[in-house]
Amino acid sequence: MTRILIIASGGGHTGFARAIAQYLPEKVDFVIPTNDPYSRQMISQYANKIYEIPKGREPDESSLVLFKRLFSIIVKSANIKKYDLIIATGSNHSIFPSFFQFLKGGKVYGIESQDRLITKGKAIGIISNYAKGVFLHWQEQRKLYEKKGIVVGPIVEKPKYESKDEGYILVTTGSMGFKRLFDAIVKSVIGKRIVIQTGKIDPTIYRNQNVTTFSFDPDLEKWIANASLVITHQGKTAMEAVVMYRKPVIMVYNNDWKSATTLSDAKKYAEILGATFLSDPITWSDYNVLLEAIENANEPNVFDTGTPNLVKHVLSEL
């Protein structure tokens, strides 16, 4: 199905791309960030062709970084052949490839992040100006895109496992990691089995008899499926844990994500999921904030998967 191009922009955005690919009847083509082996691993089995385009900047980088990479991004985006339908999964990485496809006559759709309830994501807000529509996870997001919003439900992958409880707490905060949170958990949570995906942070500094650590696992889903509790940040994993496996979730806000969702958005996101919300560890008076949340974690809300609805809409446009 070479008429479809999915821009898999790293991290949770690539998770959206893989979720969509799982429900499509054939392989499609993808764009991923340059030097992103994790994205390549995640989507390679669903891909006919994979293009690489540099990512403008990460959430913790300044706009100056984007300008340094801009020429390469523009040239490589412009050189991608025309596709009939393009799905931009979000972040600044999706902007230029989707815009050049729009100029070539392709139908562009965006995906708003699951944690945007009060403010639009900057990248998808830009893309929405030339997109035919923006896929949304929740009815509460419709007010952000009154004319172009298409509520399909939570966009998650097909569950590969049965939900079980193997007695450990899973801590995962995306590809960037969240050192303050990891430090707090390892210091304060005693006598419980903990599994931490550390992302770019060295996993060896937390490893001990009760703590299993790794930087990345393309099959993180198996860890989610077998956890007693998932502790994560304001990203996509919280939705996956709740929607796919009905796991209780503690969502800990990361202040460092300056270009990501706001505190108000994150609180609303946690409320929709039925997750327990905590502010950034830097604001905690002591570790009891975390320990009480672990002992009294909320039961998650129940949802139907929205990805089949998205794919049905996409195929109807070809």
Short mmCIF file of C-alpha atoms in Angstrom, two decimals:
data_model
loop_
_atom_site.label_atom_id
_atom_site.label_comp_id
_atom_site.label_asym_id
_atom_site.label_seq_id
_atom_site.Cartn_x
_atom_site.Cartn_y
_atom_site.Cartn_z
CA MET A 1 0.00 0.00 0.00
CA THR A 2 2.49 2.58 -1.25
CA ARG A 3 -0.18 5.29 -1.46
CA ILE A 4 0.04 5.92 2.31
CA LEU A 5 2.92 7.63 4.13
CA ILE A 6 3.04 7.64 7.94
CA ILE A 7 5.39 10.10 9.61
CA ALA A 8 6.59 8.29 12.74
CA SER A 9 8.23 11.11 14.66
CA GLY A 10 9.88 9.22 17.51
CA GLY A 11 8.86 8.08 20.99
CA GLY A 12 5.11 7.94 21.50
CA HIS A 13 4.56 9.37 18.01
CA THR A 14 6.15 6.26 16.55
CA GLY A 15 3.84 4.29 18.83
CA PHE A 16 0.87 5.91 17.06
CA ALA A 17 2.42 4.99 13.71
CA ARG A 18 2.86 1.36 14.68
CA ALA A 19 -0.67 1.17 16.09
CA ILE A 20 -2.11 2.37 12.78
CA ALA A 21 0.12 0.04 10.76
CA GLN A 22 -1.10 -2.96 12.77
CA TYR A 23 -4.67 -2.33 11.63
CA LEU A 24 -3.88 -1.57 7.97
CA PRO A 25 -4.32 -4.46 5.51
CA GLU A 26 -0.87 -4.03 3.91
CA LYS A 27 2.56 -2.55 4.59
CA VAL A 28 3.03 1.19 4.04
CA ASP A 29 5.92 3.67 3.83
CA PHE A 30 7.25 5.63 6.81
CA VAL A 31 9.34 8.66 7.72
CA ILE A 32 11.35 8.38 10.95
CA PRO A 33 13.88 10.68 12.65
CA THR A 34 17.50 10.33 11.56
CA ASN A 35 19.59 8.22 13.96
CA ASP A 36 16.53 6.81 15.73
CA PRO A 37 17.12 3.04 15.94
CA TYR A 38 14.19 2.66 18.34
CA SER A 39 11.69 3.97 15.77
CA ARG A 40 13.22 1.79 13.07
CA GLN A 41 12.91 -1.28 15.30
CA MET A 42 9.32 -0.48 16.11
CA ILE A 43 8.01 -0.07 12.57
CA SER A 44 10.34 -2.11 10.34
CA GLN A 45 8.06 -5.14 10.09
CA TYR A 46 5.19 -2.94 8.87
CA ALA A 47 7.24 -0.91 6.37
CA ASN A 48 7.83 -1.13 2.63
CA LYS A 49 10.20 1.83 2.67
CA ILE A 50 11.62 3.98 5.46
CA TYR A 51 12.82 7.56 4.91
CA GLU A 52 14.97 9.36 7.49
CA ILE A 53 14.65 13.08 8.20
CA PRO A 54 16.40 14.91 11.07
CA LYS A 55 14.27 15.84 14.04
CA GLY A 56 14.19 19.59 14.61
CA ARG A 57 14.62 19.37 18.36
CA GLU A 58 13.72 17.29 21.39
CA PRO A 59 11.30 18.59 24.07
CA ASP A 60 14.25 19.67 26.25
CA GLU A 61 16.18 21.47 23.46
CA SER A 62 16.00 25.12 22.40
CA SER A 63 14.69 26.52 19.12
CA LEU A 64 18.29 27.35 18.14
CA VAL A 65 18.92 23.64 17.59
CA LEU A 66 16.05 23.56 15.09
CA PHE A 67 17.53 26.38 13.01
CA LYS A 68 20.88 24.58 12.76
CA ARG A 69 19.18 21.53 11.26
CA LEU A 70 16.62 23.35 9.15
CA PHE A 71 18.30 23.19 5.73
CA SER A 72 18.79 19.44 5.86
CA ILE A 73 15.20 18.94 7.06
CA ILE A 74 13.76 21.01 4.21
CA VAL A 75 15.82 19.36 1.45
CA LYS A 76 15.11 15.82 2.59
CA SER A 77 11.41 16.52 3.12
CA ALA A 78 11.06 18.06 -0.33
CA ASN A 79 12.72 15.06 -1.97
CA ILE A 80 10.15 12.51 -0.76
CA LYS A 81 7.86 11.44 -3.59
CA LYS A 82 4.16 12.32 -3.50
CA TYR A 83 1.77 10.10 -1.53
CA ASP A 84 -2.02 10.12 -1.71
CA LEU A 85 -2.59 10.16 2.05
CA ILE A 86 -0.22 11.21 4.81
CA ILE A 87 -0.59 10.73 8.54
CA ALA A 88 1.52 13.10 10.68
CA THR A 89 1.86 11.64 14.17
CA GLY A 90 3.02 14.87 15.78
CA SER A 91 6.09 16.79 17.03
CA ASN A 92 8.11 19.30 15.03
CA HIS A 93 9.54 16.39 13.03
CA SER A 94 6.18 15.90 11.28
CA ILE A 95 5.79 19.48 10.05
CA PHE A 96 8.06 19.72 7.01
CA PRO A 97 7.48 16.25 5.49
CA SER A 98 3.71 16.68 5.82
CA PHE A 99 3.78 20.24 4.45
CA PHE A 100 5.71 19.27 1.32
CA GLN A 101 3.28 16.39 0.78
CA PHE A 102 0.42 18.90 1.05
CA LEU A 103 2.11 21.11 -1.57
CA LYS A 104 2.34 18.06 -3.86
CA GLY A 105 -1.39 17.43 -3.52
CA GLY A 106 -1.52 14.75 -0.82
CA LYS A 107 -4.27 14.55 1.80
CA VAL A 108 -2.70 15.22 5.20
CA TYR A 109 -4.14 14.10 8.53
CA GLY A 110 -2.64 14.86 11.93
CA ILE A 111 -2.91 13.11 15.28
CA GLU A 112 -3.22 15.31 18.36
CA SER A 113 -1.49 13.99 21.45
CA GLN A 114 -3.62 12.16 23.96
CA ASP A 115 -2.60 14.60 26.69
CA ARG A 116 -3.78 17.79 24.95
CA LEU A 117 -7.13 18.70 26.48
CA ILE A 118 -6.87 22.44 27.11
CA THR A 119 -4.09 23.62 24.79
CA LYS A 120 -3.23 22.45 21.27
CA GLY A 121 0.09 20.81 20.60
CA LYS A 122 2.26 23.36 18.77
CA ALA A 123 3.22 21.08 15.89
CA ILE A 124 -0.25 19.66 15.28
CA GLY A 125 -1.69 23.15 15.67
CA ILE A 126 0.50 24.20 12.72
CA ILE A 127 -0.25 21.06 10.71
CA SER A 128 -3.99 21.53 11.23
CA ASN A 129 -3.85 24.67 9.05
CA TYR A 130 -3.25 22.56 5.94
CA ALA A 131 -4.49 19.15 7.11
CA LYS A 132 -7.81 17.73 5.99
CA GLY A 133 -8.48 16.56 9.54
CA VAL A 134 -7.00 15.92 12.98
CA PHE A 135 -7.63 12.60 14.68
CA LEU A 136 -8.56 12.92 18.37
CA HIS A 137 -8.64 10.41 21.22
CA TRP A 138 -11.29 11.97 23.44
CA GLN A 139 -14.53 13.91 23.04
CA GLU A 140 -13.00 16.45 25.43
CA GLN A 141 -10.50 17.37 22.67
CA ARG A 142 -13.14 18.31 20.10
CA LYS A 143 -13.22 21.96 21.22
CA LEU A 144 -9.55 22.29 20.19
CA TYR A 145 -10.39 21.53 16.54
CA GLU A 146 -14.07 22.34 16.08
CA LYS A 147 -13.95 22.24 12.26
CA LYS A 148 -11.33 19.58 11.58
CA GLY A 149 -11.40 17.36 14.67
CA ILE A 150 -12.30 13.68 14.13
CA VAL A 151 -12.85 11.82 17.41
CA VAL A 152 -11.95 8.16 16.86
CA GLY A 153 -11.16 7.06 20.41
CA PRO A 154 -7.80 6.24 22.04
CA ILE A 155 -5.23 5.36 19.36
CA VAL A 156 -3.36 2.36 20.73
CA GLU A 157 -1.89 -0.87 19.41
CA LYS A 158 -3.45 -4.33 19.33
CA PRO A 159 -2.76 -5.98 22.71
CA LYS A 160 -0.26 -8.82 22.30
CA TYR A 161 -0.65 -10.27 25.78
CA GLU A 162 -3.19 -11.10 28.42
CA SER A 163 -3.23 -8.75 31.38
CA LYS A 164 -1.58 -10.41 34.39
CA ASP A 165 -0.20 -9.30 37.73
CA GLU A 166 3.34 -10.55 38.31
CA GLY A 167 3.87 -8.36 41.34
CA TYR A 168 6.17 -5.58 40.11
CA ILE A 169 5.85 -1.83 39.62
CA LEU A 170 6.78 -0.69 36.12
CA VAL A 171 8.37 2.76 35.83
CA THR A 172 8.69 4.11 32.30
CA THR A 173 8.95 7.72 31.14
CA GLY A 174 9.75 7.58 27.45
CA SER A 175 12.97 7.85 25.50
CA MET A 176 14.30 10.86 27.45
CA GLY A 177 13.97 9.33 30.93
CA PHE A 178 13.08 11.16 34.16
CA LYS A 179 16.00 11.04 36.60
CA ARG A 180 14.33 12.87 39.50
CA LEU A 181 11.52 10.36 39.49
CA PHE A 182 13.84 7.36 39.19
CA ASP A 183 15.94 8.66 42.10
CA ALA A 184 12.87 9.14 44.28
CA ILE A 185 11.48 5.68 43.56
CA VAL A 186 14.72 3.80 44.15
CA LYS A 187 15.37 5.68 47.42
CA SER A 188 11.87 5.43 48.88
CA VAL A 189 10.09 2.33 47.58
CA ILE A 190 11.47 -0.46 49.74
CA GLY A 191 10.54 -4.12 49.65
CA LYS A 192 8.78 -4.05 46.28
CA ARG A 193 9.95 -5.34 42.92
CA ILE A 194 10.56 -2.48 40.50
CA VAL A 195 11.25 -2.48 36.76
CA ILE A 196 12.56 0.77 35.24
CA GLN A 197 12.93 1.65 31.57
CA THR A 198 15.44 4.50 31.83
CA GLY A 199 15.57 5.78 28.24
CA LYS A 200 18.70 7.89 27.68
CA ILE A 201 19.69 7.69 31.36
CA ASP A 202 22.27 5.03 32.29
CA PRO A 203 20.28 2.01 33.54
CA THR A 204 23.16 0.55 35.57
CA ILE A 205 23.06 3.25 38.27
CA TYR A 206 19.69 2.00 39.57
CA ARG A 207 20.14 -1.75 39.22
CA ASN A 208 20.06 -3.85 42.40
CA GLN A 209 18.49 -7.01 43.81
CA ASN A 210 14.93 -5.63 43.68
CA VAL A 211 15.30 -3.26 40.73
CA THR A 212 15.48 -4.44 37.11
CA THR A 213 16.57 -1.75 34.65
CA PHE A 214 17.06 -1.36 30.91
CA SER A 215 17.34 1.63 28.60
CA PHE A 216 14.90 0.46 25.95
CA ASP A 217 12.83 -2.58 25.04
CA PRO A 218 10.89 -2.60 21.75
CA ASP A 219 8.49 -4.96 23.51
CA LEU A 220 7.79 -2.70 26.48
CA GLU A 221 4.23 -3.92 26.16
CA LYS A 222 5.03 -7.23 27.87
CA TRP A 223 6.24 -5.31 30.91
CA ILE A 224 3.03 -3.26 30.96
CA ALA A 225 0.86 -6.36 30.56
CA ASN A 226 2.39 -8.09 33.59
CA ALA A 227 2.76 -5.13 35.97
CA SER A 228 0.80 -4.54 39.17
CA LEU A 229 1.07 -0.78 38.72
CA VAL A 230 2.52 1.56 36.10
CA ILE A 231 4.27 4.80 37.08
CA THR A 232 4.87 7.07 34.11
CA HIS A 233 4.86 10.70 33.00
CA GLN A 234 2.32 12.67 30.96
CA GLY A 235 2.99 10.64 27.82
CA LYS A 236 1.38 7.91 25.78
CA THR A 237 2.26 4.94 27.99
CA ALA A 238 -0.35 6.00 30.54
CA MET A 239 -3.07 5.64 27.91
CA GLU A 240 -1.70 2.30 26.70
CA ALA A 241 -1.57 0.85 30.21
CA VAL A 242 -5.16 1.88 30.90
CA VAL A 243 -6.83 1.21 27.54
CA MET A 244 -4.98 -1.95 26.50
CA TYR A 245 -4.39 -3.64 29.86
CA ARG A 246 -6.55 -1.83 32.43
CA LYS A 247 -3.62 -1.20 34.75
CA PRO A 248 -3.72 1.34 37.57
CA VAL A 249 -1.48 4.26 36.64
CA ILE A 250 0.33 6.96 38.58
CA MET A 251 1.10 9.89 36.28
CA VAL A 252 3.99 12.07 37.46
CA TYR A 253 4.31 15.42 35.70
CA ASN A 254 7.74 16.28 34.28
CA ASN A 255 8.44 20.03 34.43
CA ASP A 256 11.38 19.65 32.02
CA TRP A 257 9.13 19.04 29.03
CA LYS A 258 8.92 22.75 28.26
CA SER A 259 7.40 22.34 24.80
CA ALA A 260 5.13 19.46 25.79
CA THR A 261 1.75 19.50 27.49
CA THR A 262 0.87 21.92 30.30
CA LEU A 263 0.19 21.00 33.92
CA SER A 264 -3.53 21.67 33.43
CA ASP A 265 -3.62 19.42 30.35
CA ALA A 266 -1.86 16.63 32.22
CA LYS A 267 -4.24 16.81 35.18
CA LYS A 268 -7.23 16.56 32.84
CA TYR A 269 -5.59 13.68 30.98
CA ALA A 270 -5.09 11.77 34.23
CA GLU A 271 -8.71 12.44 35.18
CA ILE A 272 -9.98 10.99 31.87
CA LEU A 273 -7.90 7.85 32.32
CA GLY A 274 -8.75 7.44 35.99
CA ALA A 275 -5.05 7.72 36.84
CA THR A 276 -3.54 9.10 40.05
CA PHE A 277 -1.83 12.43 39.31
CA LEU A 278 1.33 13.73 41.00
CA SER A 279 3.23 16.94 40.31
CA ASP A 280 6.96 16.93 39.51
CA PRO A 281 9.08 15.31 42.27
CA ILE A 282 10.90 18.62 42.71
CA THR A 283 7.70 19.95 44.34
CA TRP A 284 7.26 17.09 46.83
CA SER A 285 7.78 17.88 50.51
CA ASP A 286 8.84 14.28 51.11
CA TYR A 287 8.56 10.81 49.61
CA ASN A 288 5.26 10.11 51.38
CA VAL A 289 3.53 11.78 48.43
CA LEU A 290 4.73 8.93 46.24
CA LEU A 291 4.28 6.15 48.79
CA GLU A 292 0.67 7.12 49.51
CA ALA A 293 -0.08 7.24 45.79
CA ILE A 294 1.32 3.73 45.36
CA GLU A 295 -0.76 2.35 48.22
CA ASN A 296 -3.96 4.09 47.07
CA ALA A 297 -3.70 4.06 43.27
CA ASN A 298 -7.02 4.59 41.46
CA GLU A 299 -8.76 1.92 39.42
CA PRO A 300 -8.53 2.88 35.73
CA ASN A 301 -11.48 3.81 33.55
CA VAL A 302 -12.56 1.49 30.71
CA PHE A 303 -12.32 2.41 26.99
CA ASP A 304 -12.77 0.88 23.55
CA THR A 305 -9.78 1.13 21.20
CA GLY A 306 -10.12 3.90 18.61
CA THR A 307 -7.46 2.80 16.11
CA PRO A 308 -9.85 0.72 13.93
CA ASN A 309 -12.04 3.81 13.55
CA LEU A 310 -9.05 5.85 12.38
CA VAL A 311 -8.01 3.21 9.84
CA LYS A 312 -11.56 2.90 8.53
CA HIS A 313 -11.61 6.65 7.91
CA VAL A 314 -8.20 6.60 6.20
CA LEU A 315 -9.10 3.76 3.85
CA SER A 316 -12.34 5.50 2.89
CA GLU A 317 -10.27 8.47 1.67
CA LEU A 318 -8.18 6.49 -0.84
#
